[in-house]
PDB file of C-alpha atoms in Angstrom:
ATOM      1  CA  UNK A   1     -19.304  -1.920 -22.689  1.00  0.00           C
ATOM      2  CA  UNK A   2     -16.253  -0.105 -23.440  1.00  0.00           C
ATOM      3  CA  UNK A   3     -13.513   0.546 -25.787  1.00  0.00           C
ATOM      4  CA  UNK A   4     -10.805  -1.275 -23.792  1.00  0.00           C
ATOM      5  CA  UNK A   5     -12.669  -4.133 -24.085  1.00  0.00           C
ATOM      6  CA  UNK A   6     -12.262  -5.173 -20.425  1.00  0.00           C
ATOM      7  CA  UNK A   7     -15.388  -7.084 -19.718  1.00  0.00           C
ATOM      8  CA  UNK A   8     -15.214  -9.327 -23.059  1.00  0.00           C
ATOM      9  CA  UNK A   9     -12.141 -10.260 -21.799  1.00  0.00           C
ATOM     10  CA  UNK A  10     -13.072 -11.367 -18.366  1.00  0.00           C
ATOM     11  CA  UNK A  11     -15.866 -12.875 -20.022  1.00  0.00           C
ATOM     12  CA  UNK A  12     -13.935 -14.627 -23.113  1.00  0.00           C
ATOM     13  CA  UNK A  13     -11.363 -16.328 -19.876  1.00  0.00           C
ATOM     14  CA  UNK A  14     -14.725 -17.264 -18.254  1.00  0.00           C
ATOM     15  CA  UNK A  15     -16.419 -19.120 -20.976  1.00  0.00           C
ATOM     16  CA  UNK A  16     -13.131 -20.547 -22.187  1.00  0.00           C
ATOM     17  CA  UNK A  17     -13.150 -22.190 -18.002  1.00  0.00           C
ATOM     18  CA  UNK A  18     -16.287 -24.105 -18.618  1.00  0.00           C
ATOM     19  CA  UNK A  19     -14.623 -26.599 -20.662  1.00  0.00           C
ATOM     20  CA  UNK A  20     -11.386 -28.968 -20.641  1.00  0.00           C
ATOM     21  CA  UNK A  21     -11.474 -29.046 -16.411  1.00  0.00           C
ATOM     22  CA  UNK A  22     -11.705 -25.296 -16.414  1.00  0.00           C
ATOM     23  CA  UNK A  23      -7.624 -25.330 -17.245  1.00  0.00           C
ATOM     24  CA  UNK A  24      -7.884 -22.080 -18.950  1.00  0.00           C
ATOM     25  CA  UNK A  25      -5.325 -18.773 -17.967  1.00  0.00           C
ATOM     26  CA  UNK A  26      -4.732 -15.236 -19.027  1.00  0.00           C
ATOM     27  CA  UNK A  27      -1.344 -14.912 -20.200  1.00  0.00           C
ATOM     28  CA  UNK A  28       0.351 -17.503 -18.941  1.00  0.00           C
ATOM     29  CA  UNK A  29      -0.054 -20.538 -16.912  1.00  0.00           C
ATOM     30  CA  UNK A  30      -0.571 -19.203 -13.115  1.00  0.00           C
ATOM     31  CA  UNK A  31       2.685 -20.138 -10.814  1.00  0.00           C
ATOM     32  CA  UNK A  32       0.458 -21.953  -8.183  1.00  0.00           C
ATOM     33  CA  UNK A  33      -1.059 -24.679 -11.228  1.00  0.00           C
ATOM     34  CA  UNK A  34      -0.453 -27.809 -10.899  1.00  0.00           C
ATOM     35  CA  UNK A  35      -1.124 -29.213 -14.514  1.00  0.00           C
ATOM     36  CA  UNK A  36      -2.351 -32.918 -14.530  1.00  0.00           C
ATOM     37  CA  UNK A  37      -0.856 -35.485 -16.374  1.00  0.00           C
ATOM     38  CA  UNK A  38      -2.549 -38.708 -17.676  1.00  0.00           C
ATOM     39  CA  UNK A  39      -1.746 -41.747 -15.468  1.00  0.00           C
ATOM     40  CA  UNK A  40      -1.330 -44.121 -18.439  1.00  0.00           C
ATOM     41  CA  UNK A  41       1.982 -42.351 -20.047  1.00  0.00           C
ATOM     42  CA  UNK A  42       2.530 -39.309 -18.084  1.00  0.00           C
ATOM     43  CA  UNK A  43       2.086 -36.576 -20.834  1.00  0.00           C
ATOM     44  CA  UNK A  44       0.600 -33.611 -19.892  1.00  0.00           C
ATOM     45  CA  UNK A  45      -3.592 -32.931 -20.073  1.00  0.00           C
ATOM     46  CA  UNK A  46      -4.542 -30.261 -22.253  1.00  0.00           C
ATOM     47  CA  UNK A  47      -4.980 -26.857 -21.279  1.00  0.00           C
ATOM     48  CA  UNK A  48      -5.525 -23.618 -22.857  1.00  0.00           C
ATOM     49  CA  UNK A  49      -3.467 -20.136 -22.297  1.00  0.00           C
ATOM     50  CA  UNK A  50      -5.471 -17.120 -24.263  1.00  0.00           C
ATOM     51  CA  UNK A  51      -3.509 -13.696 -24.776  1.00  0.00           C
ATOM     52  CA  UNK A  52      -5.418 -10.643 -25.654  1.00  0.00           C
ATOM     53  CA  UNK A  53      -4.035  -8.015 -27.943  1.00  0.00           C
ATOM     54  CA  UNK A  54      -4.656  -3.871 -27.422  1.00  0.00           C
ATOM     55  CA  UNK A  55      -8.058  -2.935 -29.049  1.00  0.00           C
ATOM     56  CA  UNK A  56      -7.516  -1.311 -31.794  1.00  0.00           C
ATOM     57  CA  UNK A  57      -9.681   1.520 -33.774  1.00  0.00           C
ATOM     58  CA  UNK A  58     -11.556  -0.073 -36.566  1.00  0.00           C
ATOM     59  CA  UNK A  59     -12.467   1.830 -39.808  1.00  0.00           C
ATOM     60  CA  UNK A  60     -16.674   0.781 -39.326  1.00  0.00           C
ATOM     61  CA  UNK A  61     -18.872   2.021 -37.849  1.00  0.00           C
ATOM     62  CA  UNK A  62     -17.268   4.686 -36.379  1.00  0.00           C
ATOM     63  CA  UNK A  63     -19.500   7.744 -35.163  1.00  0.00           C
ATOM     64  CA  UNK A  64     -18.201  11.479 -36.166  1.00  0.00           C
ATOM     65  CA  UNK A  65     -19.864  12.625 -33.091  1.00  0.00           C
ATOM     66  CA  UNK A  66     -18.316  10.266 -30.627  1.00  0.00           C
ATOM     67  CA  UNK A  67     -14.435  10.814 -28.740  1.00  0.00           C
ATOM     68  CA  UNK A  68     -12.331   7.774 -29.359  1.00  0.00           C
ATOM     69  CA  UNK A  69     -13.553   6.582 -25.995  1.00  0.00           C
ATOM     70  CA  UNK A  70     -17.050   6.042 -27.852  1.00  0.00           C
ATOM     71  CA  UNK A  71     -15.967   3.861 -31.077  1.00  0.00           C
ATOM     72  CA  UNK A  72     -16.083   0.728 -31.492  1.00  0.00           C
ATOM     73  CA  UNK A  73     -12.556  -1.302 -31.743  1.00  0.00           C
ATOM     74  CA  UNK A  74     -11.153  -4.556 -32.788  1.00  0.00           C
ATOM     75  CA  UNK A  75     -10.274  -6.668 -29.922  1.00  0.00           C
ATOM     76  CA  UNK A  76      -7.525  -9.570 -30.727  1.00  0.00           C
ATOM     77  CA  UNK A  77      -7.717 -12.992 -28.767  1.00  0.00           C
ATOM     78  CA  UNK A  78      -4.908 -15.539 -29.452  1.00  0.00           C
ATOM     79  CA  UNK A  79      -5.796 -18.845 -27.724  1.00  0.00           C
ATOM     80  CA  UNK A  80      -2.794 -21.483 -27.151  1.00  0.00           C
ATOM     81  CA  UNK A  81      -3.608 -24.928 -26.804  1.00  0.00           C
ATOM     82  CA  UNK A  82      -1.398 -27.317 -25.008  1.00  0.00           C
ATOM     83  CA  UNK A  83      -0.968 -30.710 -23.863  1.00  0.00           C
ATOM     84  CA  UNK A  84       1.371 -33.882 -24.096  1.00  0.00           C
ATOM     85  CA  UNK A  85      -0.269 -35.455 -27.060  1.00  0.00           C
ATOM     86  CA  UNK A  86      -0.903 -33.403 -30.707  1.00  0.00           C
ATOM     87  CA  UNK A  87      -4.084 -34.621 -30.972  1.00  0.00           C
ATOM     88  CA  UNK A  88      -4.840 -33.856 -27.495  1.00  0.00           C
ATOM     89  CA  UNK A  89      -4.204 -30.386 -28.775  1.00  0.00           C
ATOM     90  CA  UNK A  90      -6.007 -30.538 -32.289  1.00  0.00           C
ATOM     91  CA  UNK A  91      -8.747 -31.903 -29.735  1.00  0.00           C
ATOM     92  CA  UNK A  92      -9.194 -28.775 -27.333  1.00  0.00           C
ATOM     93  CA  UNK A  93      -8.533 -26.612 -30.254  1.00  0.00           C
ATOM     94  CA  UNK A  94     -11.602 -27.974 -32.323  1.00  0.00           C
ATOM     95  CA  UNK A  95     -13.265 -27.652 -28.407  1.00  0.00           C
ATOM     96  CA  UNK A  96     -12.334 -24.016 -28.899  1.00  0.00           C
ATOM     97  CA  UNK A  97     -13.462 -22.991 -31.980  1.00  0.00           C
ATOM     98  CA  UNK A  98     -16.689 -24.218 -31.733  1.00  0.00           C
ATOM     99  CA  UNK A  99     -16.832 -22.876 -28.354  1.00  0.00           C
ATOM    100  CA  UNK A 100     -15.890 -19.021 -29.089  1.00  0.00           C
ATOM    101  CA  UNK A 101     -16.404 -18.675 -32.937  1.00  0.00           C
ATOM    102  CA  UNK A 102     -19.558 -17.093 -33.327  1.00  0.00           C
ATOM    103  CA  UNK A 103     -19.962 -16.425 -29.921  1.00  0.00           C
ATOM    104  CA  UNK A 104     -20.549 -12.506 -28.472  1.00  0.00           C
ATOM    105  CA  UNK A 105     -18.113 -11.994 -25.731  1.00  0.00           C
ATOM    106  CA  UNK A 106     -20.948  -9.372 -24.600  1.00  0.00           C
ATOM    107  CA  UNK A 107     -24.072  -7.204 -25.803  1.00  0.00           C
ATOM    108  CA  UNK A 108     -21.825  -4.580 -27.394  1.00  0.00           C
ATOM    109  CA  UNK A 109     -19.557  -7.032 -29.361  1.00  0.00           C
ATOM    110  CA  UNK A 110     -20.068  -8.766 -32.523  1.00  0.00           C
ATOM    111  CA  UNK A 111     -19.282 -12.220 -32.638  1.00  0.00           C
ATOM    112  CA  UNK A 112     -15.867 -14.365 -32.454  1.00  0.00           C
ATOM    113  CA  UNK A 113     -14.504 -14.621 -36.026  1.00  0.00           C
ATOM    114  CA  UNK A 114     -11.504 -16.811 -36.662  1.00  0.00           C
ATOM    115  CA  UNK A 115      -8.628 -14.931 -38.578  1.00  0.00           C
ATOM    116  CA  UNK A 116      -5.735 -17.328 -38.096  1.00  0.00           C
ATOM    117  CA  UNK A 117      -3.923 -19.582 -36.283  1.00  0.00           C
ATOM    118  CA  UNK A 118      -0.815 -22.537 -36.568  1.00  0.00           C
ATOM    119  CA  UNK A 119       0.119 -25.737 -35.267  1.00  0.00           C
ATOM    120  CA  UNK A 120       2.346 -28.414 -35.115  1.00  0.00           C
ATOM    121  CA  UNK A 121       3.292 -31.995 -35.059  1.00  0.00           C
ATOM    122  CA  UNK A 122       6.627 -31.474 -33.876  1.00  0.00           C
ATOM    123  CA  UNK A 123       6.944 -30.731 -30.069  1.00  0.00           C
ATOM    124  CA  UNK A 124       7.108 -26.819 -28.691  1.00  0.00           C
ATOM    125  CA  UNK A 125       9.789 -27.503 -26.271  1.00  0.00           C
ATOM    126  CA  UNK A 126      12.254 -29.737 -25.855  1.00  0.00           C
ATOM    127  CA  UNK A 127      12.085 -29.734 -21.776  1.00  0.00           C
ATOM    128  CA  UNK A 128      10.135 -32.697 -20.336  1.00  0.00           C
ATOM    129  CA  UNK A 129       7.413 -33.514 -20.485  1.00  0.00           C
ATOM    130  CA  UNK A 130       6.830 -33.012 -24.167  1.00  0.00           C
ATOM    131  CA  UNK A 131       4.415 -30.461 -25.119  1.00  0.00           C
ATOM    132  CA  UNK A 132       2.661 -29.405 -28.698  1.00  0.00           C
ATOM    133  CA  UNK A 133       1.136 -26.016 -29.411  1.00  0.00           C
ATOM    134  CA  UNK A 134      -2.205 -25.412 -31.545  1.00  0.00           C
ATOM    135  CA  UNK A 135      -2.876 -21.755 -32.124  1.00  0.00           C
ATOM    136  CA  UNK A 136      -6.128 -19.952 -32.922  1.00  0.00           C
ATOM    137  CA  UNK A 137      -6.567 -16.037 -33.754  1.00  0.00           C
ATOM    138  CA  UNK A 138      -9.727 -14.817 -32.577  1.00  0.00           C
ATOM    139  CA  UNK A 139     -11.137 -10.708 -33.433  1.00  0.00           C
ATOM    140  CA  UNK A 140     -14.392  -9.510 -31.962  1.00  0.00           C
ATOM    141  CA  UNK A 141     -15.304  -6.213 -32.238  1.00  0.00           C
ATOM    142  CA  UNK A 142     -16.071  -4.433 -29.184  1.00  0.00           C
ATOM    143  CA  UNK A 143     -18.189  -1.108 -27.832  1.00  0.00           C
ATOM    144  CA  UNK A 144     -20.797  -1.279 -30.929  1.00  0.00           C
ATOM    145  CA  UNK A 145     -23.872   0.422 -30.796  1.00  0.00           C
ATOM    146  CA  UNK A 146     -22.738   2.032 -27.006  1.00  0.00           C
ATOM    147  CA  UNK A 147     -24.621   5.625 -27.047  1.00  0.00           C
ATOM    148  CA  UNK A 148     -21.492   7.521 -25.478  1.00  0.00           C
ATOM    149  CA  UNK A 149     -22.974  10.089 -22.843  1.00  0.00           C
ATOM    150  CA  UNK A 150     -20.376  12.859 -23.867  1.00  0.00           C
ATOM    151  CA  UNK A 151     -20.345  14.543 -20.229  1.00  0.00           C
ATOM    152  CA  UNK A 152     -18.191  11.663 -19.001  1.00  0.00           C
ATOM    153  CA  UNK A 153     -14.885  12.370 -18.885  1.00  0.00           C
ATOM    154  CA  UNK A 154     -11.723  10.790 -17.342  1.00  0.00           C
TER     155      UNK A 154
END
């Protein structure tokens, strides 16, 4: 793929849509999303908001003969999951993990490892409706193994 990492992001955002209702953003929750609430108590459903980081140059692997543009780097994926209810939370983060760790993002990246993360029983926010935070740290490495035609240039 490429060092930017582009197209394991689009295709991290896509696999983390085919579960929990596909309520999954980049970022932040999109303005037009209408986030639904269970009818028995009113707390908001899960849902999932995943932020990449810059990739980043990694020390392996690394190719003398290759630009920058041709080496692999570390791609960063923090995932936030939210809802109403901490264990609806814990829930979609478990849903997550098994879900994106050891998962390749793409045929140039390694696999999802999990480096981190946090959560809480105490509530995010103290607007209505109530809302808890689990946090996972994802890192794939991306552009490995990519023979970099040197004529390219941008």
């Amino acid at each position: 793929m490429a060092a930017h990492g582009l197209q394991e992001r689009r295709n991290t955002l896509a696999k983390l849509k085919t579960i929990n209702g596909g309520r999954a953003w980049q970022g932040s929750v999109d303005d037009e999303a209408i986030i639904p609430r269970h009818t028995e108590d009113g707390s908001v459903m899960a849902y999932a908001v995943i932020t990449f980081g810059a990739p980043v140059k990694t020390k392996r692997d690394r190719n003398l003969t290759n630009s920058e543009l041709g080496q692999p780097h570390v791609l960063g994926a923090t995932i936030a999951c939210v809802a109403g209810d901490p264990d609806d939370a814990q829930d979609l983060m478990a849903d997550v993990i098994e879900l994106l760790v050891d998962w390749k993002p793409s045929e140039s990246a390694d696999a999802y490892e999990a480096k981190g993360g946090f959560g809480s029983r105490r509530p995010a926010t103290e607007n209505v409706p109530t809302r808890y935070i689990e946090g996972l740290y994802l890192e794939t490495t991306v552009n490995q193994g990519v023979d970099w035609d040197h004529s390219v240039q941008n």
